[in-house]
Amino acid sequence: TGVVVHDLSTGAAFYHTSPAANFTVNFTNVPTTDNRILTATILISQGATPYIPTAVAIESISQTVKVIAGAAIAGNANKIDVVSYSLIRTNGAWTVFAQSTFY
């Protein structure tokens, strides 16, 4: 719950079990080389009440997240939600794209 740190120096895929509330994804140790794209994936094993990442930060700085065709990220009860983020660095600024699916 709250802000959950996802340290990209340890990998780019993260698995969450039994979330208790919606949360903010905070990516840390993100390389800052311009004109690069980094993809990070979060898998969330949901219970009867699904919870999702509702915000994204990079190094604790809030980011605007763009989603496909304006489709909001949604949780799916008793499923495994997969949320993928593409972090793009250009001219010293971030662009963040997100998409989600479930199994």
mmCIF file of C-alpha atoms in Angstrom:
data_model
loop_
_atom_site.group_PDB
_atom_site.id
_atom_site.type_symbol
_atom_site.label_atom_id
_atom_site.label_comp_id
_atom_site.label_asym_id
_atom_site.label_seq_id
_atom_site.Cartn_x
_atom_site.Cartn_y
_atom_site.Cartn_z
ATOM 1 C CA THR A 1 0.000 0.000 0.000
ATOM 2 C CA GLY A 2 1.065 3.619 -0.268
ATOM 3 C CA VAL A 3 4.256 4.140 -2.254
ATOM 4 C CA VAL A 4 5.966 0.921 -3.347
ATOM 5 C CA VAL A 5 9.605 1.137 -4.434
ATOM 6 C CA HIS A 6 10.609 -0.828 -7.533
ATOM 7 C CA ASP A 7 14.407 -0.796 -7.721
ATOM 8 C CA LEU A 8 15.407 -1.197 -11.370
ATOM 9 C CA SER A 9 18.977 -2.081 -10.384
ATOM 10 C CA THR A 10 17.606 -5.476 -9.289
ATOM 11 C CA GLY A 11 15.543 -6.162 -12.412
ATOM 12 C CA ALA A 12 12.609 -4.888 -14.411
ATOM 13 C CA ALA A 13 9.859 -7.344 -13.446
ATOM 14 C CA PHE A 14 8.117 -7.274 -10.082
ATOM 15 C CA TYR A 15 5.545 -9.670 -8.603
ATOM 16 C CA HIS A 16 3.068 -8.582 -5.935
ATOM 17 C CA THR A 17 0.876 -10.953 -3.975
ATOM 18 C CA SER A 18 -2.147 -10.067 -1.864
ATOM 19 C CA PRO A 19 -2.195 -6.276 -2.298
ATOM 20 C CA ALA A 20 -4.151 -4.497 0.428
ATOM 21 C CA ALA A 21 -4.862 -1.188 -1.353
ATOM 22 C CA ASN A 22 -4.160 0.788 -4.496
ATOM 23 C CA PHE A 23 -0.578 2.028 -4.589
ATOM 24 C CA THR A 24 1.921 4.362 -6.232
ATOM 25 C CA VAL A 25 4.751 2.783 -8.214
ATOM 26 C CA ASN A 26 8.075 4.504 -7.508
ATOM 27 C CA PHE A 27 10.816 3.403 -9.884
ATOM 28 C CA THR A 28 14.292 3.959 -8.446
ATOM 29 C CA ASN A 29 17.822 3.564 -9.829
ATOM 30 C CA VAL A 30 16.544 4.375 -13.298
ATOM 31 C CA PRO A 31 19.284 5.095 -15.859
ATOM 32 C CA THR A 32 19.064 8.702 -17.062
ATOM 33 C CA THR A 33 20.735 8.399 -20.460
ATOM 34 C CA ASP A 34 18.687 10.365 -23.008
ATOM 35 C CA ASN A 35 17.072 8.679 -26.009
ATOM 36 C CA ARG A 36 16.624 5.349 -24.287
ATOM 37 C CA ILE A 37 13.527 3.311 -23.507
ATOM 38 C CA LEU A 38 13.253 1.120 -20.443
ATOM 39 C CA THR A 39 10.384 -1.304 -19.908
ATOM 40 C CA ALA A 40 9.272 -2.422 -16.450
ATOM 41 C CA THR A 41 6.500 -4.901 -15.713
ATOM 42 C CA ILE A 42 4.448 -5.368 -12.572
ATOM 43 C CA LEU A 43 2.433 -8.538 -12.005
ATOM 44 C CA ILE A 44 -0.264 -8.384 -9.339
ATOM 45 C CA SER A 45 -1.892 -11.538 -8.000
ATOM 46 C CA GLN A 46 -5.379 -10.293 -7.127
ATOM 47 C CA GLY A 47 -7.857 -11.498 -4.543
ATOM 48 C CA ALA A 48 -11.613 -10.880 -4.469
ATOM 49 C CA THR A 49 -11.013 -7.118 -4.336
ATOM 50 C CA PRO A 50 -8.499 -6.014 -6.958
ATOM 51 C CA TYR A 51 -6.006 -3.208 -6.331
ATOM 52 C CA ILE A 52 -3.928 -1.384 -8.899
ATOM 53 C CA PRO A 53 -1.111 1.113 -9.284
ATOM 54 C CA THR A 54 -2.854 4.488 -9.491
ATOM 55 C CA ALA A 55 0.219 6.693 -9.926
ATOM 56 C CA VAL A 56 3.828 6.470 -11.075
ATOM 57 C CA ALA A 57 6.937 8.243 -9.829
ATOM 58 C CA ILE A 58 10.520 8.055 -11.030
ATOM 59 C CA GLU A 59 13.014 8.696 -8.227
ATOM 60 C CA SER A 60 10.052 10.009 -6.151
ATOM 61 C CA ILE A 61 9.050 12.580 -8.794
ATOM 62 C CA SER A 62 5.437 12.154 -9.968
ATOM 63 C CA GLN A 63 4.960 11.387 -13.643
ATOM 64 C CA THR A 64 2.036 11.729 -16.023
ATOM 65 C CA VAL A 65 1.140 8.320 -17.397
ATOM 66 C CA LYS A 66 -0.215 7.898 -20.920
ATOM 67 C CA VAL A 67 -2.397 4.873 -21.617
ATOM 68 C CA ILE A 68 -3.569 3.248 -24.836
ATOM 69 C CA ALA A 69 -6.579 5.064 -26.287
ATOM 70 C CA GLY A 70 -7.259 6.580 -22.868
ATOM 71 C CA ALA A 71 -8.062 3.161 -21.391
ATOM 72 C CA ALA A 72 -7.527 3.312 -17.642
ATOM 73 C CA ILE A 73 -5.657 0.546 -15.879
ATOM 74 C CA ALA A 74 -8.191 -1.684 -14.134
ATOM 75 C CA GLY A 75 -7.882 -4.481 -11.616
ATOM 76 C CA ASN A 76 -9.470 -7.887 -12.178
ATOM 77 C CA ALA A 77 -10.702 -9.919 -9.208
ATOM 78 C CA ASN A 78 -9.049 -13.311 -8.695
ATOM 79 C CA LYS A 79 -6.790 -12.846 -11.732
ATOM 80 C CA ILE A 80 -3.174 -11.882 -12.296
ATOM 81 C CA ASP A 81 -2.962 -8.338 -13.631
ATOM 82 C CA VAL A 82 0.076 -7.403 -15.703
ATOM 83 C CA VAL A 83 0.927 -3.707 -16.010
ATOM 84 C CA SER A 84 3.784 -2.766 -18.324
ATOM 85 C CA TYR A 85 5.444 0.640 -18.285
ATOM 86 C CA SER A 86 7.678 2.113 -20.972
ATOM 87 C CA LEU A 87 9.899 4.843 -19.536
ATOM 88 C CA ILE A 88 11.306 7.086 -22.254
ATOM 89 C CA ARG A 89 13.975 9.685 -21.496
ATOM 90 C CA THR A 90 14.450 12.578 -23.965
ATOM 91 C CA ASN A 91 15.946 16.006 -23.383
ATOM 92 C CA GLY A 92 16.264 15.301 -19.656
ATOM 93 C CA ALA A 93 12.544 14.583 -19.214
ATOM 94 C CA TRP A 94 10.470 11.423 -18.869
ATOM 95 C CA THR A 95 7.505 10.172 -20.861
ATOM 96 C CA VAL A 96 5.706 7.189 -19.350
ATOM 97 C CA PHE A 97 3.384 4.876 -21.274
ATOM 98 C CA ALA A 98 1.369 2.114 -19.587
ATOM 99 C CA GLN A 99 -0.735 -0.791 -20.710
ATOM 100 C CA SER A 100 -2.370 -3.621 -18.840
ATOM 101 C CA THR A 101 -3.854 -7.032 -19.351
ATOM 102 C CA PHE A 102 -4.768 -9.968 -17.120
ATOM 103 C CA TYR A 103 -4.546 -13.741 -16.943
#
